[in-house]
Every structure is written in C-alpha cells, then in structure tokens.
Amino acid sequence: MVSVRFVQANGDERTIDGEAGLTLMEAAQNNGVPGIVADCGGNCSCGTCRVFVAAEWFGKVGGPNELELEMLEMHADRRDGERLSCQVTLSDELDGLTVSLPRSQF
Amino acid sequence: MRLRGETEPMRNLAELDLPHLPVEDAAFAADPVSFFRKAKESNPWIAGSNLGYWIHDYQAIKDLLSKDDKLRPAYDGIVQMLGAHGTPWGRFTEEQLISLPPEQHAMLRTTFAKKFTPRFANQLRPMMQETIKRMLDEWAPKGAFDFEEFASSFPITVMFTLVGAPVEEIEGIRKSLETLGLAFSMDPNRVPEIHAAYDRLEKLVQRIIAERRADPRRGDKADLLDLLIDTSEEGNVPERQLEDLVIFFFVAGYDTSKNVLTYTIRLLLDRPDLYERCAVDHDYCRKVLDEGLRLFNPGSVPRFTDEDIVYRDVLLPKDTMLWFTLNVSGRDELAFDDPDTFNPDREIDPAARPIPFSLGRHMCLGQHIARAQLQEALHQIAQRLRNPKLAGEYGWRPYPGAWGLKGLPITFTPAEAPADA
C-alpha cells in the first residue's frame, strides 16, 4: 500500500493507504477524501480532481502531461506542483506522498 | 452490482407501484419539477413513463450515472422506438461518438480530446467575442426581438467559424439542427423531417471535409477542422467516424448552448441587478451561468442497464431504459438549499455540485467551449441590450431531448458597443 497525506485548504489533514496501480484520484475517492470531485471519472476531461504536490515530491511525481496541462488552464489559481490526481498513478516510490487541495475545484 | 442498502428485501422494478410521468405532454414540459416532486412522494428516486424509467433524485443520478461499466448509452433504443433503424439518421445516432462501444469510444475520445480543452476554448475567446459583437451590431438597434431567435444564431455561427463552413449555409443548417434537436422528443410524426434535416447536415459536413482535405489551411490559418482532420489521420480514424464527429459537434452544440443562454436571460429578466453586474464583471458572468445551469439545462440522458443492477434494494434488470434528469437535478430539495432561488453567489458544496454536463466517460466533450462562448456572449449582451423586459408569453420545448424555452420576447434599450469590446 502507498501512504498519501491529503491537506485540505482549511488545514484539515487525512492520511490514506492507496493500492499501487490505482490513480491518486481513485485512492482518494475510495477512502472518502473530500474535495476530489472528479466528475469525469478519471478521463482527464473535467479538471475537478486537482491537487498540489508538495515541493519535495515534485521529482518523483513528475509534471503534468500535455493534455493535463491544457486542462489545468481552466483554473485561475495556478501553482507549482499542480496535477490532476486522475493522471497520477500510485507506486511504491510515492509512499509518504503529501498533496494539498485547492480551495475550490471549480 | 449492488449499491447501498443491504437490509431490505430486494424487489424487482416491475413489482414496484411507480408513479407514471406524462413526459411527452406540453404541461409536463412547462413544469417538470412539480411533476418530479409529486412523484417523489410515491417513490424517492425513480418513476415510470411510456418512454422508460426516469431517475430524478440527484444522489441516485450521481450513484448510477457514474457507473460507466454498468450502463450503455441508449440512443439505439431511441432509434428503435422511432422506427428509424437502417436510415442514415438512425445509423448516425447509433454510431455517433457517445454510442460507440467502450474501447472504440475511449480511443476516439482520447484522440480528439486535446482539441476540446480549456486552453483551446480560451484561445477561441477573441473569435467568440467578435462573433457576438457582430450579431449585436445587427440585432441591438431593433430594441425588441425574440431572444431565443437571436440566441439560436450564436452557437451555430461560432461552430461554422470553428470549422470554416460557408456562412451562407448557416440559416439552412440552423433549421436542420432545430429539427434534429427535437428528434429525442420521441414524436414519430417528426421522423420524415428529421431524415431531411440529417441529410442536409451530412452533405455539408462531407463537403467541407472533402474541400479542406483538398485545400488544407496551415499555420495560423488552421482551424478546428484542420486539427480534426490531422488528428484523425494521425490516429488512423476512419473517414466515416471523422464525419460523424463533425456532425455530432453540430448537433450537440446547437440547442444546448442556445437553450442555456435563453433560459439564463429569462432568469436575469427578474434580476436586473445581476444583469447589470454581468455587463461590467466578466468573471461574474461565469458564476451566473453556473447557477443558471443548476436551475436549468437541456439534457435528460438515456441509458440502458448493461447488466442487472441492484440499487436501493431494487433490481434494475439488464437492458432497462433509464433516463437521467440532469436538466432538473439541480432543483432537488434534498441536495440543494433553497433550490428554486437563483443565487449566483451561493456556496458550492463539492459533494453536491450541479451536473449539467453529465458524469463519467461520456461527460460533455464540448463543455469548455460551451462555457467560454456563453460567458463571452452574456458579458456583451448585458452591455448592449440594456434594461431588458419580458414583452410577451413564451412556451416550452418538449421535455425529453433538448428541453428549453420556446421563444422569449423581450424589449430593451439598445446601447453602443463599448470602445474596448
């Protein structure tokens, strides 16, 4: 299992164990993490599962793919480390990952 | 599949004494929310009709519609009901992007998705602004008109510009799209005109693709049609599917955006304070549209169950036709506080977000283009049509399919375009 810490915009925290091979979005939804809306169910079409990867994890998580980058342009509050969690696949090397959530996904 | 509820004995859908909804009736189209609320007193989430079952509870819609692997689009069922199997329109409806089997759908959708992103939509905004400005230059001096008629020319002009189609064809194709938008109202009397309308649209699409292949636009001059042709070639997409995608682009983008814009203006006629703000606050237009889309959107989505599903202790047998009422789901009293009040400043709970563009793998591909063009249109309309007032009665389009207002007569004070518009 891969441990991931989610930090909400109001400071609330929740750490979950996600199965390697699932996307970060799926793991969050399976564990009831609030704020990951994911209307499109992981098809990179809605842009509502956005997270900000903690700076120390940028290297291991990597940056957005081309389609994801174009999707992220729907948001006004752009920040370093932003990813759509449906495009991040959990693996053992991400064990201990910390991500924060935006105030709004819309 | 079993979702929620483990204690009650399971009942078959056919055994339930469900309320029956007259969805084909004009009275239903004029006020479906009241009918659904009444139906809720008998059963909280599902009702029957002559056209299949209606899932009208917000949470039930979310629970079920997001299960992509348990449902399949039911457009073939609609073609069957209308006796149109084997016709060109029937073939298109059965094979359009949304109707394809999952693997084919995923491949095509992935291939074309990069042309429907927020970035692409944002790049189109200057063209959208120019289009609505040109229309307002022509229409605003009138001082009074049917807003629905005005709005009907906007999305189609944007779409024609996007694919470089000949502008002299706009009015003819607009009429065709008007007819095709009524196809899912399930009136068999409309079928002959549906075929004629489809034929005209198909011929136009085949012609513009052929002409563009012969004379492609390159560099800065390339438009969406060039991009779709290039993308289809890179992805080895058959010509028939490219044509279907462009036809689908027209059909899906016409009366959806037109009806949303018309209904949003209807809401704003009762809130001149918010309308005034739309004229000066571009960002606020987005909030107004989001709230308008909560209160109204055109779509009710048909699906077949692709396997037996048990939901809230009810067995929905495989191949049951279900309609999901996206269009009024934002009016659900259990999901939204004060659901009938138009309040663009309301807090959006991520767990109860309006779902006008559907959910899951079939979520509207054009939603970012639609949102951008509606925002640009509303901002400029509010600047040019000042103090609008309702000037007569309006009607309603049939509820199943592309629901919306039928006509919206208004008067207003014309205003010149601001220097920077």
Coordinates of C-alpha atoms in Angstrom, one line a residue, chain A residues 35 37 39-41 43 45-48 66-67 69-74 106, chain B residues 109 113-114 117-120 122 286 348 350 353 355 359-361 363 367-368:
Chain A
G35 CA -12.7 17.8 -2.3
V37 CA -14.7 15.8 -7.3
D39 CA -16.9 14.4 -12.4
C40 CA -15.5 12.7 -15.5
G41 CA -14.4 9.6 -13.5
N43 CA -10.9 10.7 -18.1
S45 CA -12.0 15.9 -19.2
C46 CA -13.3 17.9 -16.2
G47 CA -10.3 19.2 -14.3
T48 CA -12.0 18.8 -10.9
E66 CA 0.3 17.7 -22.3
L67 CA -3.4 17.1 -22.1
L69 CA -1.6 20.9 -18.8
E70 CA -4.2 22.2 -21.2
M71 CA -7.0 21.1 -18.8
L72 CA -5.4 22.9 -15.9
E73 CA -5.8 26.2 -17.7
M74 CA -9.5 26.3 -16.6
F106 CA -14.4 24.9 -10.0
Chain B
R109 CA -12.4 10.5 -27.5
A113 CA -9.9 15.4 -26.5
K114 CA -6.9 17.6 -27.0
T117 CA -9.5 21.5 -23.7
P118 CA -9.9 24.7 -21.6
R119 CA -6.7 26.0 -23.3
F120 CA -8.2 25.6 -26.7
N122 CA -9.6 30.1 -24.2
R286 CA -19.3 32.6 -15.2
I348 CA -21.0 25.2 -3.9
P350 CA -18.2 19.8 -3.8
R353 CA -22.2 20.1 -7.3
I355 CA -24.0 18.1 -13.0
L359 CA -20.6 12.5 -15.4
G360 CA -18.1 9.8 -16.2
R361 CA -16.6 8.8 -19.5
M363 CA -19.1 13.8 -19.8
Q367 CA -18.2 21.8 -22.1
H368 CA -15.2 24.1 -22.0

